[in-house]
Amino acid sequence: MRLIPEEIDKFLNSEYGVSLLIKGPPGSGKTTFSLQILDKMKSYKNTIYVSTRIGDISLYNQFPWLKNLEKNIKLIIFSKTFVEKINKNIKENEIKYIAKEMLTEMRNNEKHVSRFMYNKLFKDNFIPEIERIYDEVESNLPKQSIIVIDSIEGITIPYGIDSSNFMYMIQKDIIESAGSTVIFVSEKNSIEPEDYIADGVIYMDYEYLQDYNNIMLRYIKIKKLRGYKIKENTYIFTLENGKIGIFNYPELRKFKSGKFNAIKNNAKYSTGIKDLDNILNGGIKPGNILTMNVSNNTTFSNFWLINKPLILNALYNKFCIVFLAISSHTFTNPIESICQDVGYDVCDSKVRFVNYFPCTYLKKGLIEDILVDRDSIALNDFKVLSEINKISENKYPILFYLDYPSLENIKGYMEAKKELNYIINYIRGSNKHIGVIYTNENVDVENEIKSLSNYYINIVTIKGNTFIFGIKPEFHLHGVMPDESLGEPNVKLIQVL
């Protein structure tokens, strides 16, 4: 999974320094996200993490992977000790003078960090932690620095500084003067003066989805990235191995093509998606029914992400495919893509459509419909049974794929229900074939289909992203994504955490 949205990544890698304000409530992932950014950039930028936590132990306890980065990321802790020293007005002028003299010898005199706004804001006060930020940036010039200040309020409140004044100081002295990039973390949710100062603003938040077992859905909203086009304004993410993983991003929607990685069938039949097989305890048992209930706002292309691997894997495992009451307009191009992957000769010999009206599915016309009378039961029709026996040679298993909404639309409620029961009994009685039933929220027999199915999953779209969750068996929300390494049509499922 991608760790940082594409446009944020490009924005932070600007040739010139920029400021990014990350806002959101506690627990929304702001610290995790900002640390991931430092981790990604540690090899080519001077990375500094400024924490207002009590100490580094609590930080390492919460983010154990940060311990491995301490050689690459400089950690500055705004501890109680420093604040107590400031409150006691301990004079640090001598230390300050020596430090500056040492840094002057180390750096090129032409490259320095301006302290104009710092001196103007703090006058003669010595703030050791803020001084150290300036010194760390200056000592690494001309190498560009990236600094995370987590959080603004943790610095400004103890020192009685206005947050917008503090941000403006950093913007002028460190970002514009030294070309550094600074990420400010804020606990505020409302629009504040700081939003107008920062070059970029993102909000991180979460909500509980009542329709999906109150699972927490986390997301990033991009409000602005000055000078950069925002391709997507909302990114849903999960926490995978303690790090943020982004579900949707534009380059994946282009579906990088790859060779399908078929999964060999064993005692159970694979869905073509390894992650789904694991959820279903090894795959689909022979003689069983898998139902996919698809939400009305889910596009066919997103629905096809799951179904294409299933059909391809069946063909690679010498299955025959029989489509029942399939909508021709919807399936024409997808079935064409199946034939391109496995070969038109395979489609010609192994794939059949059973329909009630003549339809043309393929431009090359290699697959023809088996037409049955509207009033007849398809799997009790002599022509259908003869063709099924022909393509299966009475030995190969068959994947029956039923478009139930189309069946109900063609035959009406009662007749469609009667045919549904016949199809399910036919598959179960075979102890060899399997059935996949596509249905949606509009059908009248949703509960009956649910009770008749061995496996029942829901495919839903939330904030433009495709997810699945299970009723039979029960499993939590998972994001559906093309496999980045293998390419489409290979798919991964990532649990929402």
Short mmCIF file of N, CA and C in Angstrom, two decimals, residues 11-12 16-22 34 37-38 41 45 48 50 133 137 144-150 152 166-167 169-176 178-185 198-200:
data_model
loop_
_atom_site.label_atom_id
_atom_site.label_comp_id
_atom_site.label_asym_id
_atom_site.label_seq_id
_atom_site.Cartn_x
_atom_site.Cartn_y
_atom_site.Cartn_z
N PHE A 11 4.24 17.45 -3.15
CA PHE A 11 4.24 18.76 -2.50
C PHE A 11 5.40 18.89 -1.52
N LEU A 12 5.62 17.86 -0.70
CA LEU A 12 6.69 17.90 0.31
C LEU A 12 8.07 17.77 -0.30
N TYR A 16 11.78 23.93 -3.26
CA TYR A 16 11.86 24.97 -2.22
C TYR A 16 11.11 24.50 -0.98
N GLY A 17 11.40 25.12 0.13
CA GLY A 17 10.75 24.74 1.37
C GLY A 17 9.27 25.07 1.36
N VAL A 18 8.46 24.22 2.00
CA VAL A 18 7.03 24.46 2.12
C VAL A 18 6.60 24.13 3.55
N SER A 19 5.41 24.59 3.90
CA SER A 19 4.85 24.27 5.21
C SER A 19 3.55 23.49 5.03
N LEU A 20 3.38 22.45 5.82
CA LEU A 20 2.17 21.64 5.79
C LEU A 20 1.59 21.59 7.19
N LEU A 21 0.32 21.96 7.30
CA LEU A 21 -0.39 21.93 8.58
C LEU A 21 -1.28 20.69 8.61
N ILE A 22 -1.04 19.80 9.58
CA ILE A 22 -1.85 18.60 9.75
C ILE A 22 -2.73 18.79 10.97
N SER A 34 3.02 11.86 10.24
CA SER A 34 4.17 12.76 10.15
C SER A 34 5.49 12.00 10.32
N ILE A 37 6.36 10.27 7.09
CA ILE A 37 6.93 11.20 6.12
C ILE A 37 8.44 11.35 6.37
N LEU A 38 8.82 11.50 7.64
CA LEU A 38 10.24 11.62 7.97
C LEU A 38 10.99 10.35 7.59
N MET A 41 11.74 10.23 3.93
CA MET A 41 12.66 11.25 3.41
C MET A 41 14.02 11.26 4.10
N LYS A 45 17.17 13.92 3.09
CA LYS A 45 16.96 15.20 3.78
C LYS A 45 17.37 15.07 5.23
N ILE A 48 14.19 16.09 11.27
CA ILE A 48 14.10 16.51 12.68
C ILE A 48 12.67 16.32 13.15
N VAL A 50 10.32 17.19 16.35
CA VAL A 50 10.19 17.96 17.59
C VAL A 50 8.93 17.49 18.29
N ILE A 133 16.23 23.92 17.15
CA ILE A 133 15.67 23.70 15.82
C ILE A 133 16.45 24.53 14.80
N VAL A 137 19.01 23.00 11.76
CA VAL A 137 18.81 23.34 10.36
C VAL A 137 20.05 24.01 9.80
N GLN A 144 18.91 20.22 2.58
CA GLN A 144 17.58 20.65 2.98
C GLN A 144 17.09 19.85 4.18
N SER A 145 16.43 20.53 5.09
CA SER A 145 15.87 19.87 6.28
C SER A 145 14.37 19.74 6.15
N ILE A 146 13.84 18.70 6.79
CA ILE A 146 12.39 18.59 6.94
C ILE A 146 12.13 18.37 8.42
N ILE A 147 11.27 19.20 8.98
CA ILE A 147 11.03 19.22 10.42
C ILE A 147 9.56 18.97 10.70
N VAL A 148 9.30 18.11 11.68
CA VAL A 148 7.93 17.92 12.17
C VAL A 148 7.86 18.55 13.56
N ILE A 149 6.92 19.46 13.75
CA ILE A 149 6.69 20.08 15.06
C ILE A 149 5.36 19.53 15.57
N ASP A 150 5.44 18.68 16.57
CA ASP A 150 4.29 17.92 17.06
C ASP A 150 4.14 18.10 18.57
N ILE A 152 1.92 22.10 17.65
CA ILE A 152 2.03 23.56 17.81
C ILE A 152 1.61 23.97 19.21
N PHE A 166 3.73 32.11 15.95
CA PHE A 166 4.79 31.10 15.95
C PHE A 166 4.97 30.52 14.55
N MET A 167 3.85 30.16 13.91
CA MET A 167 3.93 29.61 12.56
C MET A 167 4.53 30.60 11.58
N MET A 169 6.63 32.97 12.24
CA MET A 169 8.06 33.04 12.54
C MET A 169 8.83 31.91 11.83
N ILE A 170 8.34 30.70 11.97
CA ILE A 170 8.97 29.55 11.33
C ILE A 170 8.92 29.67 9.81
N GLN A 171 7.78 30.14 9.32
CA GLN A 171 7.60 30.29 7.87
C GLN A 171 8.66 31.23 7.30
N LYS A 172 8.91 32.34 7.96
CA LYS A 172 9.85 33.33 7.46
C LYS A 172 11.30 32.92 7.69
N ASP A 173 11.61 32.49 8.91
CA ASP A 173 13.01 32.22 9.28
C ASP A 173 13.54 30.90 8.71
N ILE A 174 12.78 29.84 8.84
CA ILE A 174 13.28 28.50 8.52
C ILE A 174 12.86 28.04 7.13
N ILE A 175 11.63 28.32 6.76
CA ILE A 175 11.14 27.84 5.46
C ILE A 175 11.63 28.73 4.33
N GLU A 176 11.35 30.03 4.43
CA GLU A 176 11.71 30.93 3.34
C GLU A 176 13.20 31.28 3.35
N ALA A 178 15.82 29.43 4.87
CA ALA A 178 16.73 28.28 4.74
C ALA A 178 16.24 27.22 3.75
N GLY A 179 15.06 27.41 3.18
CA GLY A 179 14.55 26.44 2.22
C GLY A 179 14.14 25.13 2.83
N SER A 180 13.85 25.12 4.13
CA SER A 180 13.45 23.90 4.81
C SER A 180 11.95 23.66 4.65
N THR A 181 11.55 22.42 4.86
CA THR A 181 10.14 22.06 4.86
C THR A 181 9.73 21.75 6.29
N VAL A 182 8.61 22.30 6.72
CA VAL A 182 8.14 22.12 8.09
C VAL A 182 6.72 21.59 8.09
N ILE A 183 6.51 20.55 8.89
CA ILE A 183 5.17 19.99 9.08
C ILE A 183 4.71 20.35 10.49
N PHE A 184 3.64 21.10 10.57
CA PHE A 184 3.05 21.49 11.85
C PHE A 184 1.89 20.56 12.17
N VAL A 185 1.87 20.03 13.38
CA VAL A 185 0.77 19.18 13.83
C VAL A 185 -0.07 19.98 14.82
N ALA A 198 -0.09 28.54 6.37
CA ALA A 198 0.54 27.32 5.84
C ALA A 198 0.34 27.21 4.33
N ASP A 199 1.35 26.63 3.67
CA ASP A 199 1.25 26.39 2.22
C ASP A 199 0.29 25.25 1.92
N GLY A 200 0.23 24.29 2.82
CA GLY A 200 -0.68 23.16 2.63
C GLY A 200 -1.41 22.85 3.92
#
